[in-house]
Structures are given as structure tokens and as C-alpha cells.
Short mmCIF file of C-alpha atoms in Angstrom, two decimals:
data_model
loop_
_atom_site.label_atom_id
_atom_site.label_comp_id
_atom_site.label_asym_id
_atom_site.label_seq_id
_atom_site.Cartn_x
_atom_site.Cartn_y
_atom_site.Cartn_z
CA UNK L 295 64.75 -19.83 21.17
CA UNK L 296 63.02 -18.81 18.01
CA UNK L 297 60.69 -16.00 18.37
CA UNK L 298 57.67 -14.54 16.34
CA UNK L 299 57.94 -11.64 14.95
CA UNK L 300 54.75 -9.68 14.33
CA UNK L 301 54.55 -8.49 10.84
CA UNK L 302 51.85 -5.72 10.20
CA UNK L 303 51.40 -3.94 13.30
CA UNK L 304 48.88 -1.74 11.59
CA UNK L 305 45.75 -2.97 13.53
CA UNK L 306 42.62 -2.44 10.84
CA UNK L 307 39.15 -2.03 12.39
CA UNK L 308 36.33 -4.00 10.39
CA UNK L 309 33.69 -1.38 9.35
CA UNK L 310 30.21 -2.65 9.03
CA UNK L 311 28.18 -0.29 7.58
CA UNK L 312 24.78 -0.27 9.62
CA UNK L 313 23.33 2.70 8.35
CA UNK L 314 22.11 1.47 4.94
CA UNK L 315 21.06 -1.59 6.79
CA UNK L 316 19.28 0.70 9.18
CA UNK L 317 17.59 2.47 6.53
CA UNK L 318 16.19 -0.43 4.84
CA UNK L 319 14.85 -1.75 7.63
CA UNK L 320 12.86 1.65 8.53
CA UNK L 321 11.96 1.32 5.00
CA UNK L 322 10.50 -2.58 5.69
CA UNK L 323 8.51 -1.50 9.06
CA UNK L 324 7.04 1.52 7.54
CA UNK L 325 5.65 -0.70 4.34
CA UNK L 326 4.38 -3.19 7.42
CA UNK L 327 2.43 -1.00 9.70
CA UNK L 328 0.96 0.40 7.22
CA UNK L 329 -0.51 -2.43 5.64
CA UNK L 330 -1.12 -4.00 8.78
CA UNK L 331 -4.59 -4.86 9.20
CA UNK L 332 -5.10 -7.33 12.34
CA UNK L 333 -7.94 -10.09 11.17
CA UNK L 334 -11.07 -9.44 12.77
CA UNK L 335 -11.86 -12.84 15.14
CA UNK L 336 -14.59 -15.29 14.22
CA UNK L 337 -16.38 -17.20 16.19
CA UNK L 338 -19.02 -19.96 16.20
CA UNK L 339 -23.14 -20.18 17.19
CA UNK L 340 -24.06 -23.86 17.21
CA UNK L 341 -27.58 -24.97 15.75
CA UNK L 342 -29.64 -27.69 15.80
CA UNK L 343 -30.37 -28.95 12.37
CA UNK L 344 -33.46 -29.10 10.18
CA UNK L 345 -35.03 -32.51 10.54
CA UNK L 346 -34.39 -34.56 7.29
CA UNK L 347 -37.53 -35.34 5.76
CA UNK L 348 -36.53 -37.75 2.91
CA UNK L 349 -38.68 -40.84 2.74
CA UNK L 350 -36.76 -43.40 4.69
CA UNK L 351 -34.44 -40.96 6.96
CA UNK L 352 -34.51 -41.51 10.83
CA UNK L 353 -33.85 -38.43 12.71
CA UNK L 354 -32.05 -39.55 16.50
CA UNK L 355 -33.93 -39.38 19.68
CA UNK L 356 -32.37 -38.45 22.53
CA UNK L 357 -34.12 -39.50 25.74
CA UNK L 358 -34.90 -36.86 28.01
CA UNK L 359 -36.44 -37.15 31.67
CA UNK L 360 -38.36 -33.68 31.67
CA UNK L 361 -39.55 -32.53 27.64
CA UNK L 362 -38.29 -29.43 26.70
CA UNK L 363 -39.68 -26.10 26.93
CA UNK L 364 -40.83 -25.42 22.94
CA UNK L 365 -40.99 -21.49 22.53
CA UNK L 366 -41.61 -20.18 18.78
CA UNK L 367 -40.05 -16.55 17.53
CA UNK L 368 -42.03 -15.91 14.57
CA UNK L 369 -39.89 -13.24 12.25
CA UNK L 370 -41.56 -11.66 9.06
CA UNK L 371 -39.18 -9.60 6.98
CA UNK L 372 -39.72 -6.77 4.64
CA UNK L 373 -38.35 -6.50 0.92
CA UNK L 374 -35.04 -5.35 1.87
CA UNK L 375 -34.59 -8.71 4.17
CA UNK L 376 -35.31 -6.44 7.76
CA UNK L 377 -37.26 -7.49 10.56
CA UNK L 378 -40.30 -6.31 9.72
CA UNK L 379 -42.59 -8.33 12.50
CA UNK L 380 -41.28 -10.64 15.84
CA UNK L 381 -44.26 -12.51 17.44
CA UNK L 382 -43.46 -14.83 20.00
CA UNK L 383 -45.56 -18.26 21.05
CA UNK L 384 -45.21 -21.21 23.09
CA UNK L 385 -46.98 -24.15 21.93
CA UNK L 386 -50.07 -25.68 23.38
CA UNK L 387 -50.00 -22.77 26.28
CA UNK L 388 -53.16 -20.77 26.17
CA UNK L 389 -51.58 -18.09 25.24
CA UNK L 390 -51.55 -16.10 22.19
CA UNK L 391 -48.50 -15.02 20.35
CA UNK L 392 -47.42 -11.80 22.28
CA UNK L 393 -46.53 -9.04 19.29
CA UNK L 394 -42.82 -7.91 19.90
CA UNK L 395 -43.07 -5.32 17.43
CA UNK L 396 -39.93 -5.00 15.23
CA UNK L 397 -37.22 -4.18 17.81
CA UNK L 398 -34.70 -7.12 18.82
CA UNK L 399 -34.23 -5.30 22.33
CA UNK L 400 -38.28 -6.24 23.03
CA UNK L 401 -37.16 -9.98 21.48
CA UNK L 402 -33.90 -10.16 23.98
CA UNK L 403 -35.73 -8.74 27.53
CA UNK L 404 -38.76 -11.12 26.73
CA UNK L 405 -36.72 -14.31 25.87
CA UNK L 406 -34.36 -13.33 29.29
CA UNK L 407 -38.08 -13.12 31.48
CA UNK L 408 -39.25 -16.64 29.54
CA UNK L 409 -35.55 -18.08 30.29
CA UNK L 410 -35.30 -16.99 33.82
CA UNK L 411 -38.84 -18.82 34.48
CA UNK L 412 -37.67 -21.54 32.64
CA UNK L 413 -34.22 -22.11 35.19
CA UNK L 414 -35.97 -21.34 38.28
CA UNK L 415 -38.63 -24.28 36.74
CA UNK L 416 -35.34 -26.22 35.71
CA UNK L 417 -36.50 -27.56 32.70
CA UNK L 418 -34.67 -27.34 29.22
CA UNK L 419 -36.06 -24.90 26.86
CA UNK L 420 -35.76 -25.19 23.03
CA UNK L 421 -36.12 -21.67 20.80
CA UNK L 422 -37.15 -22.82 17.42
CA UNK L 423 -37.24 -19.44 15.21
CA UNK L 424 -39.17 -19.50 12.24
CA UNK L 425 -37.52 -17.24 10.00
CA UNK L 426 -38.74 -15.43 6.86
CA UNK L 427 -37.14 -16.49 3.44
CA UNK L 428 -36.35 -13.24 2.42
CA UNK L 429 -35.01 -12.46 6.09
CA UNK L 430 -30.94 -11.62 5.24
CA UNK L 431 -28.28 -13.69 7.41
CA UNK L 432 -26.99 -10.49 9.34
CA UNK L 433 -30.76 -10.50 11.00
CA UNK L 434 -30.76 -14.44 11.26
CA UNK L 435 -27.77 -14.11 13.68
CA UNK L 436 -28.44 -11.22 15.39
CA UNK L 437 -31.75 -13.25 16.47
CA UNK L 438 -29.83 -16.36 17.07
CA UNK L 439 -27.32 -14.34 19.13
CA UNK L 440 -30.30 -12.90 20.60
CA UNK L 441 -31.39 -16.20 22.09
CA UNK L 442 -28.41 -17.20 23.27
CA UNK L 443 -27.48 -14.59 25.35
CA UNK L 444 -30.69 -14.91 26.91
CA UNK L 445 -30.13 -18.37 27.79
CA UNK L 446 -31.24 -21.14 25.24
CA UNK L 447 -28.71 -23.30 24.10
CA UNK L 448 -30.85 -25.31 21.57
CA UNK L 449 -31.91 -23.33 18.37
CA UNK L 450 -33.30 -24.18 15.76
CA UNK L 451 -33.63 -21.83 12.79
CA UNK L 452 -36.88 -23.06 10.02
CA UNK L 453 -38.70 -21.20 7.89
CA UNK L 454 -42.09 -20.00 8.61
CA UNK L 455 -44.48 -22.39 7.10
CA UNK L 456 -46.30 -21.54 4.14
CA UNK L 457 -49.77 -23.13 5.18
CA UNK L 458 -49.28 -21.01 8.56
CA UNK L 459 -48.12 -17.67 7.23
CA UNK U 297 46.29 18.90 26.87
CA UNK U 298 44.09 17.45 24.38
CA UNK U 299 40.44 17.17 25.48
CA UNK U 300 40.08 14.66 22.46
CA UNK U 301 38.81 16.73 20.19
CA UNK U 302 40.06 14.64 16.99
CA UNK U 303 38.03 11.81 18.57
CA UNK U 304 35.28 10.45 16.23
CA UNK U 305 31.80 10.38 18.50
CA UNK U 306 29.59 7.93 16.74
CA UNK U 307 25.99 6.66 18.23
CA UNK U 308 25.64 2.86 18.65
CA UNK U 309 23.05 2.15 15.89
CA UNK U 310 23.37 -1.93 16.71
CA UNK U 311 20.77 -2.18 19.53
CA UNK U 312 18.48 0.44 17.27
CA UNK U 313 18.84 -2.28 14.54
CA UNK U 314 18.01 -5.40 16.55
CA UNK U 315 14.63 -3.94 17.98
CA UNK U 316 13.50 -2.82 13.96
CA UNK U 317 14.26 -5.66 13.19
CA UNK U 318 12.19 -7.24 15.71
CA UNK U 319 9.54 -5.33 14.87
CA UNK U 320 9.95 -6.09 11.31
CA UNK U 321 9.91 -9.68 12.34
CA UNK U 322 6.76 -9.09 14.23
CA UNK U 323 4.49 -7.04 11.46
CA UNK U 324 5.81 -10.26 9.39
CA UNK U 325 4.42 -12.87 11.28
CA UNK U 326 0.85 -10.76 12.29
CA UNK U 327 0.53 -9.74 8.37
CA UNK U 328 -2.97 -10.92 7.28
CA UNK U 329 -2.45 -14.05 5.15
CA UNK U 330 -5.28 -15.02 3.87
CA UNK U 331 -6.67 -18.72 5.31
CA UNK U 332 -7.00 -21.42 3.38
CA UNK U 333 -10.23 -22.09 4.81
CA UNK U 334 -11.69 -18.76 4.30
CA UNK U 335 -12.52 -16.15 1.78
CA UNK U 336 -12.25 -12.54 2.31
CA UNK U 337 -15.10 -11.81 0.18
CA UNK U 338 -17.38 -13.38 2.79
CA UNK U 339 -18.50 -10.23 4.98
CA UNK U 340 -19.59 -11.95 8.06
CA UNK U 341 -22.33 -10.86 10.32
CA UNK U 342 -21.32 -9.60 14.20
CA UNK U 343 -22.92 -11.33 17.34
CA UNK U 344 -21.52 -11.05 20.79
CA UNK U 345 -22.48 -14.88 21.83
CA UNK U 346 -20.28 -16.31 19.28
CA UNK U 347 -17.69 -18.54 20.90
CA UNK U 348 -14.32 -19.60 19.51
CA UNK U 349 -14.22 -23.47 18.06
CA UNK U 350 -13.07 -25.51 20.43
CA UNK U 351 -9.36 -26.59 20.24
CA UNK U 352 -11.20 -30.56 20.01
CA UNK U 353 -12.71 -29.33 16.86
CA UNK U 354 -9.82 -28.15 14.70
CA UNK U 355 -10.37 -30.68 11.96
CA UNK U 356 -13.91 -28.75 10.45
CA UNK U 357 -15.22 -28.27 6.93
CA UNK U 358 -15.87 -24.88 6.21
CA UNK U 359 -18.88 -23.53 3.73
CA UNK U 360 -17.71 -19.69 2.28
CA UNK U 361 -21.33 -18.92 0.92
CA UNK U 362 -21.41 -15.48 -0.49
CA UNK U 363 -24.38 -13.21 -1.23
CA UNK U 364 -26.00 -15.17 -3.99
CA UNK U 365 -26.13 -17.76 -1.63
CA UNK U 366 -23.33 -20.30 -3.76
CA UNK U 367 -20.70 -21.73 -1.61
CA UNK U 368 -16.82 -20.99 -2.73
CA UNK U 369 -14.88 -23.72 -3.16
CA UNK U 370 -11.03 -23.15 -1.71
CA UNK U 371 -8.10 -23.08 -3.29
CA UNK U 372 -7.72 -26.70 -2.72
CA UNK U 373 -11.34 -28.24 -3.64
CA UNK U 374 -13.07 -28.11 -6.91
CA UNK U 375 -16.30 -30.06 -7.68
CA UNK U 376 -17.19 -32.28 -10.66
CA UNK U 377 -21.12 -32.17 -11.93
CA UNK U 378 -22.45 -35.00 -13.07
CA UNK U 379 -21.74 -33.44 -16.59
CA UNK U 380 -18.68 -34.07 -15.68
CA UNK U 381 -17.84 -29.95 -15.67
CA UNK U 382 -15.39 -28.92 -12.82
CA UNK U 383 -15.74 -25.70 -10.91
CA UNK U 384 -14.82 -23.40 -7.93
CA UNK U 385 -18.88 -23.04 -6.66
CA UNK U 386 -21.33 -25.29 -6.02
CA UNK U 387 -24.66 -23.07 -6.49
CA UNK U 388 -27.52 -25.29 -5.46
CA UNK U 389 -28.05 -27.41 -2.38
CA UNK U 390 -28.18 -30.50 -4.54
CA UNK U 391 -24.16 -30.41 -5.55
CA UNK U 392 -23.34 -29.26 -1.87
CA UNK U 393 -24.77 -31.92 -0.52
CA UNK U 394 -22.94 -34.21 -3.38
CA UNK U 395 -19.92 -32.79 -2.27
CA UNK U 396 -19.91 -33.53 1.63
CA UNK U 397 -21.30 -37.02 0.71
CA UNK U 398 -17.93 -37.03 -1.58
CA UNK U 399 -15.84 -35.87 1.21
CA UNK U 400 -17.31 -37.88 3.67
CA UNK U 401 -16.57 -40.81 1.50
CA UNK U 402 -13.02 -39.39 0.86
CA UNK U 403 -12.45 -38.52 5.12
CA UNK U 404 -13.33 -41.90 6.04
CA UNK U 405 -11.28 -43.35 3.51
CA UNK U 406 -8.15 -41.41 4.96
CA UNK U 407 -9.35 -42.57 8.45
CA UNK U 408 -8.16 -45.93 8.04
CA UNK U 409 -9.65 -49.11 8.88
CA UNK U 410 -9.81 -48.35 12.58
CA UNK U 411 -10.45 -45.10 12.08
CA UNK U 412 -7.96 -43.77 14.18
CA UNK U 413 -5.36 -42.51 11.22
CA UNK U 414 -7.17 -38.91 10.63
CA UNK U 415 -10.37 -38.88 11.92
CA UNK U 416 -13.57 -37.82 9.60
CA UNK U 417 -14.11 -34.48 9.69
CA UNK U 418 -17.86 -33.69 11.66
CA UNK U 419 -18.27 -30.21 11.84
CA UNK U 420 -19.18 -28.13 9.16
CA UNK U 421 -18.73 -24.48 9.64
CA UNK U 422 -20.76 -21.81 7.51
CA UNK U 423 -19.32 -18.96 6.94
CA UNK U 424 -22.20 -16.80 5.60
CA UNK U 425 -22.10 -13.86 4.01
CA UNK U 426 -24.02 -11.14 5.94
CA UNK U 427 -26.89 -9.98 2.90
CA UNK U 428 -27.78 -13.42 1.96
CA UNK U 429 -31.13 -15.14 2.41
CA UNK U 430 -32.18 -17.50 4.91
CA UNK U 431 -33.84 -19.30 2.11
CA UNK U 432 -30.37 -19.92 0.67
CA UNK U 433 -28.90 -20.08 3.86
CA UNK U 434 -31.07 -22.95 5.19
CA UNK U 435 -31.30 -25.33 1.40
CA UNK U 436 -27.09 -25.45 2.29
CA UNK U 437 -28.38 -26.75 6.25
CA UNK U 438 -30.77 -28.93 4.91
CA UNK U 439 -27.82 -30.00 2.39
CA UNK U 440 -25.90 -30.56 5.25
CA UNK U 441 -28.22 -32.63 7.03
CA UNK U 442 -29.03 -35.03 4.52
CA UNK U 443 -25.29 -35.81 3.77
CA UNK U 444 -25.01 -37.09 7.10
CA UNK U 445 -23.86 -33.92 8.91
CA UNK U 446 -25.28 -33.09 12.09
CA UNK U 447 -23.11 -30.49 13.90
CA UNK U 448 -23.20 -27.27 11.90
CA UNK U 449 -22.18 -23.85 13.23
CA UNK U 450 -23.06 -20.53 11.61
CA UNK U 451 -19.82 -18.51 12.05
CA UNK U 452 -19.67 -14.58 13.08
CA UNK U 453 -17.15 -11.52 13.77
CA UNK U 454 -17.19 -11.57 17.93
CA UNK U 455 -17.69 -8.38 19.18
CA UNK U 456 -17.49 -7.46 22.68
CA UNK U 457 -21.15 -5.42 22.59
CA UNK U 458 -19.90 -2.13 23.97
CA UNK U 459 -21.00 0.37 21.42
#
């Protein structure tokens, strides 16, 4: 019977060496938490549209059974693009713009009273804001967040009209 | 009796290893690459009502205007004048609204005859930056609106309100 002999009975352990391995990865987290900076999330408001007032362009209707609410924040800014003045209107009622001062707080609680009689009414309710040129963006959606926390889903951001300034 | 004293007592680095390196793997991935969508330039406004765009919606153009009130092309887009001079802005509301009628033209090309290859992109999101004007701000809505657009969304930084 022929039999195997084993040649090199010196048994040699593989050495891997981890510690440089180790060491450069240390090296690679360090260089990542530190330049770690987690993106801040975004998220959406949705708007209606201005109408398009070309000659010739048809805006959609949408039929309705019960015509919206139409309430009016008036914003004035001052030369630095702040909210100088809120007034705040509803169309055809009787009455007269209520002054809101400059303080979005006043502009919130009053649009959460006019939105709360508004559900228990259930009719829809559309917040156009008429916004001041000069009025910067950080304002525009504070006010439009403004709204729709307080309950109106259709906004409409215009600027103020010139002839009713 | 030897207590093993010529023994060699060496820690197990290997399971050390694997979690770094998970961890490596992990800053990796989270590291904040820069969209091709967005510009980092734009310094968004906060509002605690903004909402997240729906997962139906993931096909949207997005507007980067910054505090001038000119919209940033990406990477990707560049616009032709009708001078026939290409650049990375479009800084009136007259070429922004000749470039969504463009890419209108162009989505509904790609759509196919049925329209069911890519569908036409119908959402424009504006990223605005947070100083400029509603004047500008609303001549790119307008813009939007007489391309044909009519679902636009002004984008924010959510915040959660507790401050």
C-alpha cells in the first residue's frame, strides 16, 4: 500500500496585519463625521396660480356647488422687504379691513377664528394674499405657512394692486 | 508547571474592524452630495406646513431662483436666447417661460405617442431663495402659468415649530 508522506510538518500561521488596516479606517471615519452635515429636509406649499391674462388665454372653471369663502390679507412691506402692515378683508361683507398690525401671531389666531367659522359653516374658503413687491420670500412663506396651518388650502399669492394701494 | 507565560495574548481587532467599517460605510452613503436638482446657494425659507412631495410626483421641474431673483440652470440644462447665446441663468420671466414651453415641447416628445413612455413632467417646484422679492418671485409664477403650468409649489426647510 503506498502511503503519503507529509513533507513540511512546520505548520505556518497566515498573519494578516489588521492594525494598519485598523488605523486607516479610524483615519476614514474621523474625516467622515466630521464633515458630516445631514441635509436639512424640504418640503412643498402648493399655490394656486396667477390667472393668465394674455389676450386669448382661458383660465379653467371648476364647478362648485357652494362659492368659496374669498378672504383678502393685505401685506405692506418696509424697505428692507419686512412686514410692515397686515390688514385683513373679506369681500362684499360690510366689514372693513380689520388692522392686524405687523405681527404674524395676530395674522395666524385671526385666520384660525375666520377658518373655524368657515368649517362649522362648511363652505370652502379661498385666502388670496396680496403681497407687497418689495415683500422678501422668507415673509411670503411664513404668511403662506401662516394660512395653512390655520386651515385654507387654496392660496393665492398677487400683488397688491397699484390703483388700490 | 508553566502557567503559559511565553503565550502571546493578542485582542481580536476583526469584529472592531467590521463595525468601522460599517460606520465608514454609513457616513459614505449619508455624505451630503449635492442634488442634481438643487443648488446649495439657494437659502430656503422655514415653514412648519410644508409637506414632503408626494411619492406620485417624483418626476417635477425644479426652479433654483437665487436672490436677484434669476433662476439657475443645473448642471444638465443650459438655455439658448434668441441671440442664439447659451447660458446657465435665465434672468427675466420672458426666457423662463421660453424654457418650460421648450421643455414641455421636449417632455411630450419623450412621452411617446400614447403618452405613456415617460410622462410630461407637471409640477414645477420653486426653490426660492429666502431675501428675494415677491416681485421677482411672482414674474417666474406668472412665467409659469403662461407656459402651460398649473401646479407650482414654493419649496421650504420643514421645521417642526418648537423653538
Amino acid at each position: 500500500m503506498h502511503t503519503r508522506k507529509r513533507q513540511g510538518t512546520d505548520f505556518v500561521e497566515p498573519d494578516l496585519p489588521i492594525t494598519p488596516m485598523l488605523d486607516m479606517s479610524f483615519q476614514l471615519l474621523a474625516f467622515f463625521i466630521i464633515t458630516f452635515r445631514p441635509a436639512p429636509t424640504e418640503g412643498q406649499i402648493a399655490l394656486a396660480l396667477p390667472k393668465d391674462e394674455r389676450p386669448g388665454a382661458v383660465t379653467p372653471r371648476f364647478p362648485m356647488d357652494v362659492p368659496p369663502a374669498q378672504l383678502t390679507v393685505r401685506v405692506t412691506a418696509a424697505a428692507n422687504g419686512t412686514i410692515e402692515r397686515v390688514t385683513i378683508s373679506e369681500p362684499g361683507s360690510a366689514v372693513f379691513a380689520k388692522d392686524l398690525g405687523a405681527k404674524v401671531e395676530a395674522v395666524r389666531d385671526e385666520l384660525a377664528t375666520v377658518a373655524a367659522g368657515l368649517s362649522r359653516e362648511n363652505r370652502p374658503a379661498r385666502l388670496t394674499l396680496e403681497l407687497d413687491e418689495k415683500l422678501i420670500q422668507e415673509y411670503v412663506v411664513q404668511l403662506m405657512d401662516t394660512g395653512v396651518r390655520a386651515g385654507f388650502a387654496d392660496l393665492s399669492p398677487v400683488p397688491i394692486d397699484p390703483n388700490r394701494r | 508547571m508553566s502557567h503559559g507565560g511565553s503565550d502571546k495574548c493578542e485582542p481580536n481587532f476583526t469584529p472592531l474592524l467590521d463595525l468601522v467599517l460599517q460606520l465608514v460605510m454609513f457616513f459614505m452613503l449619508c455624505a451630503n452630495f449635492v442634488m442634481d436638482q438643487t443648488n446649495v446657494e439657494i437659502k430656503l425659507p422655514s415653514a412648519i406646513a410644508a409637506k414632503a412631495l408626494e411619492s406620485t410626483v417624483d418626476y417635477a421641474i425644479y426652479l433654483n431662483v437665487n436672490e436677484q431673483g434669476k433662476v439657475i440652470l443645473t448642471a444638465s440644462d443650459q438655455f439658448t436666447d434668441t441671440e442664439g447665446k447659451v447660458t446657465d441663468t435665465l434672468d427675466n420671466a420672458e426666457q423662463v417661460r421660453i424654457f418650460l414651453v421648450r421643455r414641455a415641447k421636449e417632455d411630450l416628445a419623450a412621452a411617446g405617442p400614447a403618452g405613456k413612455d415617460k410622462p410630461p413632467r407637471s409640477v414645477i417646484v420653486l426653490r426660492v431663495h429666502k431675501e428675494c422679492s415677491f416681485e421677482k418671485t411672482y414674474a417666474i409664477m406668472k412665467a409659469c402659468r403662461q407656459a402651460g403650468y398649473l401646479k407650482v409649489q414654493l419649496r421650504a426647510i420643514r421645521h417642526s415649530g418648537a423653538e
